[in-house]
mmCIF file with all atom_site columns, C-alpha atoms in Angstrom:
data_model
loop_
_atom_site.group_PDB
_atom_site.id
_atom_site.type_symbol
_atom_site.label_atom_id
_atom_site.label_alt_id
_atom_site.label_comp_id
_atom_site.label_asym_id
_atom_site.label_entity_id
_atom_site.label_seq_id
_atom_site.pdbx_PDB_ins_code
_atom_site.Cartn_x
_atom_site.Cartn_y
_atom_site.Cartn_z
_atom_site.occupancy
_atom_site.B_iso_or_equiv
_atom_site.pdbx_formal_charge
_atom_site.auth_seq_id
_atom_site.auth_comp_id
_atom_site.auth_asym_id
_atom_site.auth_atom_id
_atom_site.pdbx_PDB_model_num
ATOM 1   C CA . UNK A 1 1   ? -13.933 -2.863  -8.381  1.00 49.00 ? 18  UNK A CA 1
ATOM 2   C CA . UNK A 1 2   ? -11.087 -0.948  -6.725  1.00 67.00 ? 19  UNK A CA 1
ATOM 3   C CA . UNK A 1 3   ? -7.751  -0.481  -8.466  1.00 86.00 ? 20  UNK A CA 1
ATOM 4   C CA . UNK A 1 4   ? -4.372  0.654   -7.403  1.00 92.00 ? 21  UNK A CA 1
ATOM 5   C CA . UNK A 1 5   ? -5.009  4.201   -8.570  1.00 94.00 ? 22  UNK A CA 1
ATOM 6   C CA . UNK A 1 6   ? -7.860  4.541   -6.120  1.00 94.00 ? 23  UNK A CA 1
ATOM 7   C CA . UNK A 1 7   ? -5.767  3.329   -3.290  1.00 95.00 ? 24  UNK A CA 1
ATOM 8   C CA . UNK A 1 8   ? -2.782  5.582   -4.311  1.00 96.00 ? 25  UNK A CA 1
ATOM 9   C CA . UNK A 1 9   ? -5.050  8.743   -4.306  1.00 97.00 ? 26  UNK A CA 1
ATOM 10  C CA . UNK A 1 10  ? -6.406  7.876   -0.837  1.00 96.00 ? 27  UNK A CA 1
ATOM 11  C CA . UNK A 1 11  ? -2.941  7.195   0.543   1.00 96.00 ? 28  UNK A CA 1
ATOM 12  C CA . UNK A 1 12  ? -1.482  10.460  -0.923  1.00 97.00 ? 29  UNK A CA 1
ATOM 13  C CA . UNK A 1 13  ? -4.391  12.465  0.477   1.00 97.00 ? 30  UNK A CA 1
ATOM 14  C CA . UNK A 1 14  ? -3.885  10.957  3.976   1.00 97.00 ? 31  UNK A CA 1
ATOM 15  C CA . UNK A 1 15  ? -0.109  11.400  3.828   1.00 97.00 ? 32  UNK A CA 1
ATOM 16  C CA . UNK A 1 16  ? -0.678  15.083  2.881   1.00 97.00 ? 33  UNK A CA 1
ATOM 17  C CA . UNK A 1 17  ? -3.074  15.557  5.919   1.00 97.00 ? 34  UNK A CA 1
ATOM 18  C CA . UNK A 1 18  ? -5.882  16.681  3.556   1.00 97.00 ? 35  UNK A CA 1
ATOM 19  C CA . UNK A 1 19  ? -9.565  15.964  3.809   1.00 97.00 ? 36  UNK A CA 1
ATOM 20  C CA . UNK A 1 20  ? -11.463 14.769  0.781   1.00 97.00 ? 37  UNK A CA 1
ATOM 21  C CA . UNK A 1 21  ? -13.117 18.174  0.596   1.00 98.00 ? 38  UNK A CA 1
ATOM 22  C CA . UNK A 1 22  ? -9.738  20.037  0.582   1.00 97.00 ? 39  UNK A CA 1
ATOM 23  C CA . UNK A 1 23  ? -8.163  17.877  -2.153  1.00 98.00 ? 40  UNK A CA 1
ATOM 24  C CA . UNK A 1 24  ? -11.410 18.059  -4.199  1.00 97.00 ? 41  UNK A CA 1
ATOM 25  C CA . UNK A 1 25  ? -11.112 21.933  -3.963  1.00 97.00 ? 42  UNK A CA 1
ATOM 26  C CA . UNK A 1 26  ? -7.487  21.761  -5.115  1.00 97.00 ? 43  UNK A CA 1
ATOM 27  C CA . UNK A 1 27  ? -8.541  19.543  -7.963  1.00 97.00 ? 44  UNK A CA 1
ATOM 28  C CA . UNK A 1 28  ? -11.526 21.700  -8.930  1.00 97.00 ? 45  UNK A CA 1
ATOM 29  C CA . UNK A 1 29  ? -14.109 18.906  -8.295  1.00 97.00 ? 46  UNK A CA 1
ATOM 30  C CA . UNK A 1 30  ? -16.445 17.856  -5.470  1.00 97.00 ? 47  UNK A CA 1
ATOM 31  C CA . UNK A 1 31  ? -15.884 15.915  -2.370  1.00 97.00 ? 48  UNK A CA 1
ATOM 32  C CA . UNK A 1 32  ? -18.342 13.327  -3.522  1.00 97.00 ? 49  UNK A CA 1
ATOM 33  C CA . UNK A 1 33  ? -16.500 12.823  -6.817  1.00 97.00 ? 50  UNK A CA 1
ATOM 34  C CA . UNK A 1 34  ? -13.326 12.289  -5.009  1.00 97.00 ? 51  UNK A CA 1
ATOM 35  C CA . UNK A 1 35  ? -15.002 9.904   -2.632  1.00 97.00 ? 52  UNK A CA 1
ATOM 36  C CA . UNK A 1 36  ? -16.124 7.790   -5.653  1.00 96.00 ? 53  UNK A CA 1
ATOM 37  C CA . UNK A 1 37  ? -12.564 7.755   -6.862  1.00 96.00 ? 54  UNK A CA 1
ATOM 38  C CA . UNK A 1 38  ? -11.133 6.575   -3.426  1.00 95.00 ? 55  UNK A CA 1
ATOM 39  C CA . UNK A 1 39  ? -13.935 4.086   -2.975  1.00 94.00 ? 56  UNK A CA 1
ATOM 40  C CA . UNK A 1 40  ? -13.304 2.429   -6.398  1.00 93.00 ? 57  UNK A CA 1
ATOM 41  C CA . UNK A 1 41  ? -16.735 3.371   -7.857  1.00 94.00 ? 58  UNK A CA 1
ATOM 42  C CA . UNK A 1 42  ? -14.831 5.483   -10.398 1.00 92.00 ? 59  UNK A CA 1
ATOM 43  C CA . UNK A 1 43  ? -11.824 4.321   -12.182 1.00 91.00 ? 60  UNK A CA 1
ATOM 44  C CA . UNK A 1 44  ? -9.492  7.221   -12.785 1.00 93.00 ? 61  UNK A CA 1
ATOM 45  C CA . UNK A 1 45  ? -7.017  7.317   -15.616 1.00 94.00 ? 62  UNK A CA 1
ATOM 46  C CA . UNK A 1 46  ? -3.339  7.250   -14.904 1.00 94.00 ? 63  UNK A CA 1
ATOM 47  C CA . UNK A 1 47  ? -3.098  10.978  -15.670 1.00 95.00 ? 64  UNK A CA 1
ATOM 48  C CA . UNK A 1 48  ? -5.941  11.653  -13.132 1.00 96.00 ? 65  UNK A CA 1
ATOM 49  C CA . UNK A 1 49  ? -4.167  9.608   -10.473 1.00 96.00 ? 66  UNK A CA 1
ATOM 50  C CA . UNK A 1 50  ? -0.931  11.353  -11.036 1.00 96.00 ? 67  UNK A CA 1
ATOM 51  C CA . UNK A 1 51  ? -2.488  14.777  -11.001 1.00 97.00 ? 68  UNK A CA 1
ATOM 52  C CA . UNK A 1 52  ? -4.313  14.115  -7.686  1.00 97.00 ? 69  UNK A CA 1
ATOM 53  C CA . UNK A 1 53  ? -1.112  12.736  -6.113  1.00 97.00 ? 70  UNK A CA 1
ATOM 54  C CA . UNK A 1 54  ? 0.853   15.864  -7.209  1.00 97.00 ? 71  UNK A CA 1
ATOM 55  C CA . UNK A 1 55  ? -1.882  18.129  -5.783  1.00 97.00 ? 72  UNK A CA 1
ATOM 56  C CA . UNK A 1 56  ? -1.062  16.429  -2.446  1.00 97.00 ? 73  UNK A CA 1
ATOM 57  C CA . UNK A 1 57  ? 2.534   17.522  -2.874  1.00 97.00 ? 74  UNK A CA 1
ATOM 58  C CA . UNK A 1 58  ? 3.796   14.003  -3.583  1.00 97.00 ? 75  UNK A CA 1
ATOM 59  C CA . UNK A 1 59  ? 5.001   12.218  -6.742  1.00 96.00 ? 76  UNK A CA 1
ATOM 60  C CA . UNK A 1 60  ? 4.598   8.775   -8.070  1.00 95.00 ? 77  UNK A CA 1
ATOM 61  C CA . UNK A 1 61  ? 7.850   6.823   -8.788  1.00 92.00 ? 78  UNK A CA 1
ATOM 62  C CA . UNK A 1 62  ? 7.412   3.795   -11.092 1.00 90.00 ? 79  UNK A CA 1
ATOM 63  C CA . UNK A 1 63  ? 10.318  1.644   -12.070 1.00 87.00 ? 80  UNK A CA 1
ATOM 64  C CA . UNK A 1 64  ? 10.786  -1.209  -14.389 1.00 87.00 ? 81  UNK A CA 1
ATOM 65  C CA . UNK A 1 65  ? 13.257  -3.772  -12.864 1.00 83.00 ? 82  UNK A CA 1
ATOM 66  C CA . UNK A 1 66  ? 14.519  -7.153  -13.834 1.00 84.00 ? 83  UNK A CA 1
ATOM 67  C CA . UNK A 1 67  ? 12.286  -9.860  -12.597 1.00 81.00 ? 84  UNK A CA 1
ATOM 68  C CA . UNK A 1 68  ? 13.606  -12.590 -10.474 1.00 82.00 ? 85  UNK A CA 1
ATOM 69  C CA . UNK A 1 69  ? 12.098  -15.752 -9.124  1.00 81.00 ? 86  UNK A CA 1
ATOM 70  C CA . UNK A 1 70  ? 12.698  -15.049 -5.435  1.00 81.00 ? 87  UNK A CA 1
ATOM 71  C CA . UNK A 1 71  ? 8.944   -15.045 -4.670  1.00 83.00 ? 88  UNK A CA 1
ATOM 72  C CA . UNK A 1 72  ? 8.318   -18.309 -6.322  1.00 84.00 ? 89  UNK A CA 1
ATOM 73  C CA . UNK A 1 73  ? 11.301  -19.930 -4.611  1.00 84.00 ? 90  UNK A CA 1
ATOM 74  C CA . UNK A 1 74  ? 10.072  -18.682 -1.175  1.00 84.00 ? 91  UNK A CA 1
ATOM 75  C CA . UNK A 1 75  ? 6.524   -19.956 -1.987  1.00 86.00 ? 92  UNK A CA 1
ATOM 76  C CA . UNK A 1 76  ? 7.897   -23.265 -3.057  1.00 87.00 ? 93  UNK A CA 1
ATOM 77  C CA . UNK A 1 77  ? 9.835   -23.652 0.170   1.00 86.00 ? 94  UNK A CA 1
ATOM 78  C CA . UNK A 1 78  ? 6.753   -22.686 2.258   1.00 86.00 ? 95  UNK A CA 1
ATOM 79  C CA . UNK A 1 79  ? 4.553   -25.073 0.317   1.00 89.00 ? 96  UNK A CA 1
ATOM 80  C CA . UNK A 1 80  ? 6.788   -27.947 1.439   1.00 91.00 ? 97  UNK A CA 1
ATOM 81  C CA . UNK A 1 81  ? 5.888   -27.214 5.135   1.00 90.00 ? 98  UNK A CA 1
ATOM 82  C CA . UNK A 1 82  ? 3.031   -28.604 7.067   1.00 92.00 ? 99  UNK A CA 1
ATOM 83  C CA . UNK A 1 83  ? 0.325   -26.313 8.141   1.00 92.00 ? 100 UNK A CA 1
ATOM 84  C CA . UNK A 1 84  ? 1.664   -26.431 11.635  1.00 93.00 ? 101 UNK A CA 1
ATOM 85  C CA . UNK A 1 85  ? 5.214   -25.547 10.520  1.00 92.00 ? 102 UNK A CA 1
ATOM 86  C CA . UNK A 1 86  ? 3.826   -22.611 8.535   1.00 90.00 ? 103 UNK A CA 1
ATOM 87  C CA . UNK A 1 87  ? 1.792   -21.378 11.547  1.00 93.00 ? 104 UNK A CA 1
ATOM 88  C CA . UNK A 1 88  ? 4.961   -21.656 13.782  1.00 92.00 ? 105 UNK A CA 1
ATOM 89  C CA . UNK A 1 89  ? 7.036   -19.751 11.154  1.00 90.00 ? 106 UNK A CA 1
ATOM 90  C CA . UNK A 1 90  ? 4.459   -17.027 10.774  1.00 90.00 ? 107 UNK A CA 1
ATOM 91  C CA . UNK A 1 91  ? 4.224   -16.562 14.572  1.00 92.00 ? 108 UNK A CA 1
ATOM 92  C CA . UNK A 1 92  ? 7.970   -16.266 14.846  1.00 93.00 ? 109 UNK A CA 1
ATOM 93  C CA . UNK A 1 93  ? 8.084   -13.686 12.086  1.00 91.00 ? 110 UNK A CA 1
ATOM 94  C CA . UNK A 1 94  ? 5.307   -11.688 13.761  1.00 92.00 ? 111 UNK A CA 1
ATOM 95  C CA . UNK A 1 95  ? 7.146   -11.894 17.052  1.00 92.00 ? 112 UNK A CA 1
ATOM 96  C CA . UNK A 1 96  ? 10.295  -10.628 15.439  1.00 93.00 ? 113 UNK A CA 1
ATOM 97  C CA . UNK A 1 97  ? 8.501   -7.696  13.844  1.00 91.00 ? 114 UNK A CA 1
ATOM 98  C CA . UNK A 1 98  ? 6.864   -6.736  17.180  1.00 91.00 ? 115 UNK A CA 1
ATOM 99  C CA . UNK A 1 99  ? 10.269  -6.720  18.826  1.00 91.00 ? 116 UNK A CA 1
ATOM 100 C CA . UNK A 1 100 ? 11.695  -4.703  16.076  1.00 88.00 ? 117 UNK A CA 1
ATOM 101 C CA . UNK A 1 101 ? 8.819   -2.253  16.208  1.00 88.00 ? 118 UNK A CA 1
ATOM 102 C CA . UNK A 1 102 ? 9.153   -1.938  20.047  1.00 88.00 ? 119 UNK A CA 1
ATOM 103 C CA . UNK A 1 103 ? 12.827  -1.429  19.774  1.00 86.00 ? 120 UNK A CA 1
ATOM 104 C CA . UNK A 1 104 ? 12.507  1.285   17.211  1.00 81.00 ? 121 UNK A CA 1
ATOM 105 C CA . UNK A 1 105 ? 9.805   3.057   19.263  1.00 80.00 ? 122 UNK A CA 1
ATOM 106 C CA . UNK A 1 106 ? 12.029  3.025   22.440  1.00 81.00 ? 123 UNK A CA 1
ATOM 107 C CA . UNK A 1 107 ? 15.020  4.507   20.476  1.00 77.00 ? 124 UNK A CA 1
ATOM 108 C CA . UNK A 1 108 ? 13.048  7.318   18.811  1.00 66.00 ? 125 UNK A CA 1
#
């Protein structure tokens, strides 16, 4: 089963523009060992994940924040909608995201 650490290592490697072989060499391991980490066949410790991320020239920032119930409140509001209303809302949000993305790409 894959964990968040596996995904973080893969994402860090990709952001750094490194191949599995290149990151493995920096870490003093093999490409196949790194592939097992990224695929979730190996569960690395937190320290191992942090080390691999740092070898990619990145860092991991974790914060503890006050919890709020905004997700629950939003889910409760959505649960009151019919399936058709939820579909309409999801379609509208997707359209808005597409328009936003297109506007950003034109201004870049």
